[in-house]
C-alpha positions as semicolon CSV with decimal commas, in nm:
position;residue;x (nm);y (nm);z (nm)
1;M;-0,992;3,112;1,404
2;E;-0,925;2,810;1,211
3;R;-1,213;2,617;1,380
4;V;-1,439;2,902;1,329
5;L;-1,352;2,924;0,948
6;E;-1,406;2,541;0,933
7;S;-1,759;2,574;1,077
8;Y;-1,862;2,809;0,809
9;A;-1,679;2,634;0,521
10;A;-1,840;2,304;0,611
11;A;-2,192;2,437;0,551
12;E;-2,345;2,472;0,209
13;S;-2,568;2,754;0,332
14;Y;-2,652;2,952;0,645
15;T;-2,893;3,213;0,776
16;I;-2,781;3,475;1,031
17;E;-3,025;3,697;1,219
18;F;-2,827;4,017;1,348
19;I;-2,840;4,356;1,485
20;Q;-2,617;4,631;1,331
21;R;-2,499;4,939;1,510
22;S;-2,296;5,174;1,290
23;Y;-2,098;5,495;1,403
24;W;-2,016;5,751;1,152
25;A;-1,749;5,982;1,317
26;L;-1,779;6,257;1,092
27;A;-2,130;6,329;1,179
28;D;-2,105;6,179;1,543
29;T;-2,418;5,957;1,473
30;V;-2,513;5,602;1,546
31;S;-2,763;5,408;1,331
32;I;-2,913;5,070;1,459
33;S;-3,103;4,822;1,250
34;S;-3,166;4,460;1,251
35;A;-3,122;4,228;0,946
36;R;-3,108;3,875;0,815
37;L;-2,828;3,735;0,610
38;V;-2,872;3,426;0,383
39;L;-2,588;3,276;0,213
40;V;-2,592;2,979;-0,034
41;K;-2,237;2,865;-0,164
42;P;-2,076;2,948;-0,388
43;S;-2,204;3,301;-0,458
44;F;-2,559;3,357;-0,356
45;L;-2,607;3,618;-0,090
46;S;-2,916;3,817;0,044
47;V;-2,932;4,065;0,335
48;S;-3,275;4,206;0,426
49;Y;-3,294;4,506;0,666
50;D;-3,588;4,591;0,881
51;D;-3,647;4,901;0,695
52;G;-3,709;4,731;0,372
53;G;-3,346;4,761;0,238
54;R;-3,190;4,478;0,072
55;I;-2,864;4,361;-0,069
56;V;-2,869;4,069;-0,320
57;S;-2,604;3,887;-0,518
58;N;-2,670;3,610;-0,749
59;G;-2,297;3,563;-0,836
60;E;-2,319;3,773;-1,147
61;S;-2,474;4,102;-1,019
62;L;-2,500;4,302;-0,706
63;R;-2,831;4,474;-0,628
64;V;-2,879;4,709;-0,341
65;Y;-3,209;4,904;-0,251
66;V;-3,200;5,183;0,004
67;P;-3,552;5,291;0,095
68;A;-3,438;5,606;0,281
69;T;-3,293;5,751;-0,048
70;E;-3,535;5,564;-0,289
71;Q;-3,197;5,443;-0,463
72;F;-3,155;5,136;-0,639
73;F;-2,796;5,018;-0,722
74;V;-2,715;4,747;-0,970
75;S;-2,371;4,638;-1,095
76;R;-2,188;4,336;-1,225
77;I;-1,945;4,162;-0,984
78;G;-1,616;4,011;-1,060
79;S;-1,492;3,659;-0,969
80;A;-1,422;3,791;-0,617
81;G;-1,784;3,813;-0,547
82;V;-1,941;3,995;-0,255
83;V;-1,762;3,958;0,077
84;L;-2,022;4,015;0,344
85;D;-2,037;3,679;0,520
86;P;-1,836;3,632;0,847
87;A;-1,607;3,357;0,707
88;A;-1,509;3,557;0,401
89;I;-1,441;3,868;0,615
90;L;-1,243;3,671;0,879
91;S;-1,028;3,486;0,626
92;N;-0,860;3,822;0,541
93;Y;-0,756;3,885;0,892
94;K;-0,504;3,742;1,141
95;P;-0,487;3,785;1,522
96;D;-0,331;4,093;1,637
97;P;0,027;3,996;1,736
98;H;0,039;4,249;2,020
99;V;-0,318;4,184;2,170
100;P;-0,451;3,866;2,022
101;I;-0,702;3,779;2,299
102;M;-0,895;4,094;2,429
103;E;-1,109;3,926;2,686
104;R;-1,263;3,613;2,796
105;S;-1,640;3,671;2,877
106;G;-1,805;3,585;3,207
107;E;-1,988;3,337;2,981
108;Q;-1,826;2,999;2,941
109;D;-1,690;2,927;2,606
110;V;-1,686;3,281;2,481
111;V;-1,381;3,466;2,384
112;T;-1,299;3,802;2,197
113;I;-1,012;3,827;1,963
114;A;-0,853;4,132;1,801
115;L;-0,775;4,090;1,440
116;R;-0,572;4,302;1,200
117;P;-0,584;4,275;0,808
118;R;-0,337;4,046;0,637
119;E;-0,282;4,323;0,391
120;R;-0,106;4,632;0,549
121;F;-0,348;4,914;0,451
122;A;-0,677;4,718;0,419
123;E;-1,007;4,846;0,582
124;P;-1,143;4,783;0,826
125;A;-0,804;4,836;1,007
126;R;-0,921;4,615;1,302
127;I;-1,183;4,362;1,370
128;D;-1,291;4,252;1,728
129;V;-1,465;3,916;1,682
130;T;-1,644;3,738;1,965
131;I;-1,652;3,354;1,932
132;D;-1,862;3,084;2,087
133;T;-1,592;2,821;2,127
134;A;-1,845;2,545;2,204
135;A;-2,021;2,586;1,872
136;W;-1,714;2,746;1,683
137;I;-1,942;3,045;1,535
138;V;-1,915;3,410;1,554
139;V;-2,160;3,568;1,801
140;A;-2,041;3,938;1,760
141;L;-1,812;4,142;1,545
142;T;-1,692;4,497;1,553
143;A;-1,519;4,646;1,259
144;H;-1,315;4,975;1,321
145;S;-1,193;5,197;1,043
146;T;-0,883;5,438;1,051
147;A;-1,127;5,725;1,011
148;G;-1,293;5,650;1,359
149;D;-1,597;5,490;1,216
150;W;-1,711;5,148;1,330
151;S;-1,998;4,891;1,273
152;S;-2,095;4,635;1,543
153;Y;-2,296;4,330;1,467
154;V;-2,450;4,109;1,724
155;L;-2,540;3,779;1,576
156;E;-2,856;3,664;1,737
157;S;-2,890;3,326;1,570
158;T;-2,698;3,131;1,300
159;N;-2,859;2,841;1,128
160;F;-2,661;2,617;0,918
161;E;-2,838;2,452;0,611
162;A;-3,161;2,626;0,673
163;P;-3,427;2,610;0,401
164;V;-3,417;2,916;0,157
165;A;-3,708;3,082;-0,007
166;P;-3,727;3,052;-0,390
167;G;-3,709;3,433;-0,438
168;E;-3,443;3,512;-0,185
169;F;-3,187;3,605;-0,435
170;V;-3,411;3,815;-0,656
171;L;-3,446;4,181;-0,629
172;A;-3,628;4,401;-0,862
173;R;-3,606;4,776;-0,875
174;P;-3,914;4,927;-0,699
175;D;-4,126;5,157;-0,868
176;G;-3,992;5,514;-0,830
177;A;-3,642;5,416;-0,715
178;Q;-3,362;5,592;-0,894
179;L;-3,148;5,353;-1,082
180;L;-2,764;5,390;-1,010
181;T;-2,518;5,167;-1,188
182;G;-2,157;5,047;-1,150
183;S;-2,104;5,096;-1,534
184;P;-2,291;5,287;-1,800
185;Y;-2,202;5,021;-2,053
186;D;-2,408;4,736;-1,923
187;I;-2,711;4,929;-1,789
188;D;-2,963;4,753;-2,019
189;Q;-2,862;4,404;-1,904
190;L;-2,866;4,514;-1,544
191;R;-3,227;4,659;-1,523
């Protein structure tokens, strides 16, 4: 795990193309989407989904657009920032002491490790991470909640130091989208 974290820590930026499958236990439904994550250190993050949905953080605010509900969420963020990239997520987990290595793939240099949160009651309650041990990158990740929900991410490509488009970390509220905020006190500054 240390080698994986070092790979991401050494990069100033990276772009990850992935497919996300999410299971919601209460409704017994699975949703599938594809997306692109762009991260520029220390605090710029952008996730663009195939349905037009976006998550954008410029280090000061978080903006999320959900086309299915026509909602636009905006909120200031604290110094902890937004934790969506693999390195930030994995740094909060440690190998499961009972079953640390779940399986070695038939593929050479690929291993899946079960992780538990460093904090006792944190969510997700378990993460299964598949690592390419030749490149020391994450190639798949499945997060399991205590409620039975899970989200699985297949990382199709990871490009370190890839060029970033100038408008990547800008997200304006689309016409007609309902504005939701994290605080009623700073709504004017966040529009």
